[in-house]
C-alpha positions as a Python dict, from the first residue, in 0.01 Angstrom:
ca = {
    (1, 'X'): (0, 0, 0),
    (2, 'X'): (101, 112, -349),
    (3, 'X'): (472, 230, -398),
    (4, 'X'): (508, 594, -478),
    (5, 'X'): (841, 675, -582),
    (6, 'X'): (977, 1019, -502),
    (7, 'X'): (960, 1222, -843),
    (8, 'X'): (624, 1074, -915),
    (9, 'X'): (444, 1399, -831),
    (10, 'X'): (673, 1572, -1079),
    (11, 'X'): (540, 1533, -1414),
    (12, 'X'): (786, 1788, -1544),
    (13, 'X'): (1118, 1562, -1510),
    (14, 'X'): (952, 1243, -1632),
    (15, 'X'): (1169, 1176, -1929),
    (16, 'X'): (1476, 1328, -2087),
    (17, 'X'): (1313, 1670, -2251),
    (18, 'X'): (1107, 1920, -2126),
    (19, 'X'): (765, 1900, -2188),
    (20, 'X'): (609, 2190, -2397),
    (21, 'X'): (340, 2397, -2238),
    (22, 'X'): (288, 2663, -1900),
    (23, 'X'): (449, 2474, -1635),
    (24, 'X'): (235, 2499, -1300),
    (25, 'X'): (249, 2329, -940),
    (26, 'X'): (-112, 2231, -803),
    (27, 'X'): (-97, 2208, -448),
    (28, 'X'): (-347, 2172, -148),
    (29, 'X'): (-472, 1937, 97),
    (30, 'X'): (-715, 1669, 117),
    (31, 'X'): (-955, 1774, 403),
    (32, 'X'): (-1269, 1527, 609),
    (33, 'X'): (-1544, 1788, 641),
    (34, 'X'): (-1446, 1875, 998),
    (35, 'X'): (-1172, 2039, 816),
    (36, 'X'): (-867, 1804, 910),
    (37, 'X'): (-624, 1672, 720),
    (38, 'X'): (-706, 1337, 559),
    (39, 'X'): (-262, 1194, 614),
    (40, 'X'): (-188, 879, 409),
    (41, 'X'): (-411, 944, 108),
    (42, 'X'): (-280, 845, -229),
    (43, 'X'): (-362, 1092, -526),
    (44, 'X'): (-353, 1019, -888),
    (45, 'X'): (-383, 1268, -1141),
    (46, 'X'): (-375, 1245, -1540),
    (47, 'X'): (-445, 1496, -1809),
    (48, 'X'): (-397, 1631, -2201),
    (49, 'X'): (-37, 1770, -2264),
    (50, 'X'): (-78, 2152, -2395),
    (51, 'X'): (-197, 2088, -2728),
    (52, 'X'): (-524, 1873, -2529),
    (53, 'X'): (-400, 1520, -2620),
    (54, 'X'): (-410, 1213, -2353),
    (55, 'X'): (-167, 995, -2429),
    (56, 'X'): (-417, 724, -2407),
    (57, 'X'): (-487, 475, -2743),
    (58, 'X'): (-867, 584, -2740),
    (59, 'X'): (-745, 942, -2775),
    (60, 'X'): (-839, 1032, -3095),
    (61, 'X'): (-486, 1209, -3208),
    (62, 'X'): (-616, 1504, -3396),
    (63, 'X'): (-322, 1723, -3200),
    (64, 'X'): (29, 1622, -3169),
    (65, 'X'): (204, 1405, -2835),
    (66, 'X'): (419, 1550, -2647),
    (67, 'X'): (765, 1266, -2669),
    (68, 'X'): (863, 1422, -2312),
    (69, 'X'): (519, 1480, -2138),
    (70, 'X'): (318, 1116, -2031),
    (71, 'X'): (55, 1341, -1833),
    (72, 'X'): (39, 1101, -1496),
    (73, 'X'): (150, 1132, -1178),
    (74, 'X'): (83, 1049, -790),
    (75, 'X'): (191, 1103, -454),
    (76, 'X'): (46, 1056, -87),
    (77, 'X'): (-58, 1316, 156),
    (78, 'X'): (182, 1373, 436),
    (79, 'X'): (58, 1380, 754),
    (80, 'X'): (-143, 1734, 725),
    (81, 'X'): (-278, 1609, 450),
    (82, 'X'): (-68, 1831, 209),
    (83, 'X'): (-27, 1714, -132),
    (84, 'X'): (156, 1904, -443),
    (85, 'X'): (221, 1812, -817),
    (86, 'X'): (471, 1990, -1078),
    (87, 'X'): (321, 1967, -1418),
    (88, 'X'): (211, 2107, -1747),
    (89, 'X'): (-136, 2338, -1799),
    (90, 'X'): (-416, 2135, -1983),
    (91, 'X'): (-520, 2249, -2288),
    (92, 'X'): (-901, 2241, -2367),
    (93, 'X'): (-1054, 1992, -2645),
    (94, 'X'): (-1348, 1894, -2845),
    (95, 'X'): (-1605, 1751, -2629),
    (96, 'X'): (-1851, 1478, -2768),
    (97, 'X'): (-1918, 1503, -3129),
    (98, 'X'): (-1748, 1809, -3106),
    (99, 'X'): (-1986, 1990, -3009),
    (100, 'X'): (-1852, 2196, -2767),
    (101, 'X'): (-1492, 2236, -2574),
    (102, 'X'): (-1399, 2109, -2281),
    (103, 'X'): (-1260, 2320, -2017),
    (104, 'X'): (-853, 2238, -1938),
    (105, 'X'): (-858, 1985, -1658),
    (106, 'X'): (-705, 1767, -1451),
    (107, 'X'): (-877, 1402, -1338),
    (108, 'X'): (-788, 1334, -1017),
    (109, 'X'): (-855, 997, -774),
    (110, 'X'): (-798, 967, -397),
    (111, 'X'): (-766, 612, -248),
    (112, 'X'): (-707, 618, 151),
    (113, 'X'): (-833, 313, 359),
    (114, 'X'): (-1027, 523, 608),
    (115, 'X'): (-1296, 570, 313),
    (116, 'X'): (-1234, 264, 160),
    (117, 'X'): (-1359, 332, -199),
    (118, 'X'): (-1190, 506, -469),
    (119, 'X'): (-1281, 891, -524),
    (120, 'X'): (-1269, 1047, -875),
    (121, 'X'): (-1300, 1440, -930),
    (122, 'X'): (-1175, 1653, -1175),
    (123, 'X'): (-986, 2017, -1121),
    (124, 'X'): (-1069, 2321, -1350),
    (125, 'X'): (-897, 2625, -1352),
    (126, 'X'): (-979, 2991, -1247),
    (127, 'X'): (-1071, 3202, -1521),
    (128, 'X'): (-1107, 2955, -1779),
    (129, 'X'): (-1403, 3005, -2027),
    (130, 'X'): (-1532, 2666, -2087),
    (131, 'X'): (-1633, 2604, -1710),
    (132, 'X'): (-1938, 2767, -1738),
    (133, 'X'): (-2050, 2609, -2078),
    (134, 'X'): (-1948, 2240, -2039),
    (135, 'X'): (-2298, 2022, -1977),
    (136, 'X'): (-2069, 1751, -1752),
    (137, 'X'): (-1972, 2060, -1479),
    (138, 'X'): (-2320, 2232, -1542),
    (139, 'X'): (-2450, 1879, -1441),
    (140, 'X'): (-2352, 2020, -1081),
    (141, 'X'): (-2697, 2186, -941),
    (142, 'X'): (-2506, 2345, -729),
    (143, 'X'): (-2336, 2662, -799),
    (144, 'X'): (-2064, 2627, -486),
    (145, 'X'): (-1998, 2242, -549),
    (146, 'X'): (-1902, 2382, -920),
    (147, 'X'): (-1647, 2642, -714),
    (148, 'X'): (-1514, 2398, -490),
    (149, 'X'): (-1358, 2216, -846),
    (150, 'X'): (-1173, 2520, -923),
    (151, 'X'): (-794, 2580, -884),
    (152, 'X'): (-756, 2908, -759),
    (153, 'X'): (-392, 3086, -870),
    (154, 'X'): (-171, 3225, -599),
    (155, 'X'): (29, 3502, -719),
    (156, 'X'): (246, 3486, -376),
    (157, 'X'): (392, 3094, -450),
    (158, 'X'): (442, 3122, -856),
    (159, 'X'): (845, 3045, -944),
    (160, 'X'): (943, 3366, -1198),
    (161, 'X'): (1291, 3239, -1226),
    (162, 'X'): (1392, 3165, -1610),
    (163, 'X'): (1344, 2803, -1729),
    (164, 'X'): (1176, 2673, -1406),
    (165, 'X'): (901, 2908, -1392),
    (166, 'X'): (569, 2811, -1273),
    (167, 'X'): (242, 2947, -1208),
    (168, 'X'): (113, 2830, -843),
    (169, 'X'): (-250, 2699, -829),
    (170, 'X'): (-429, 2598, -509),
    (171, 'X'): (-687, 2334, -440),
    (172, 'X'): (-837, 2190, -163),
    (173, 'X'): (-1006, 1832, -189),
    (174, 'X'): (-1304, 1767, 79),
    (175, 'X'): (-1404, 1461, 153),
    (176, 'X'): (-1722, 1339, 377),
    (177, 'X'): (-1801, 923, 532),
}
């Protein structure tokens, strides 16, 4: 089992400074397709800061680094299968010979030893432009597996006090064998 410490799921406290950007808090559960929770399932997420730069050597710097944003995190499910992460908004970015933008993401992996491989997704965001002209999510043939990546916000959990403000997205992570 992999240690998970227990600020690892808050990318917002990572370092000294406060990371630049729209702070939000993705949260859902990780579900088997009879609808249970999936307990015990480690998630791993990474992403651009706001500006749309990993921090990531092949990265090809043409916007700035955030000094007090890494963009990685994890946690494990509890035993519902609940999961949440604090973190910044993803900017979109060039896409391959920039030819067209990406939409703002987050790559996400789920490891739990009752599927025994490694699952990688990504999460999009409601309302975001780019969804619907990116050729890797238009790879989907299906119009409801394309929905089922989307964050959806909840006006009823977003934080409007001052500096910790956040915008509350939820997403919901199926998995079938």
């Amino acid at each position: 089992r992999i240690p998970v410490g227990p600020n690892d799921n808050d990318l917002l406290h990572q370092h000294a400074g406060d990371p630049i950007g729209l702070r939000i808090v993705l949260s859902g559960r990780v579900l088997d397709s009879d609808g249970r929770g999936v307990p015990e399932t480690l998630i791993e997420i990474w992403q651009t800061n706001a500006s749309g730069r990993y921090v990531d050597p092949a990265d090809p710097g043409f916007v700035p680094l955030d000094p007090n944003f890494t963009g990685a995190g994890r946690t494990i499910t509890d035993s519902l299968g609940r999961y949440w992460f604090k973190t910044i908004k993803p900017a979109p970015y060039l896409g391959a010979r920039d030819s067209w933008f990406r939409p703002a993401h987050i790559h996400v992996s789920l490891f739990n030893p009752a599927f025994g491989l490694r699952m990688i997704t990504q999460c999009y965001f409601e309302g975001d432009p780019f969804i619907r002209t990116d050729p890797i999510v238009q790879a989907i043939p299906d119009a409801r597996g394309i929905e089922r990546l989307v964050a959806k916000v909840n006006v009823e959990k977003c934080d409007r006090t001052g500096e910790e403000a956040t915008v509350a997205y939820d997403w919901d992570l199926v998995i079938r064998g």
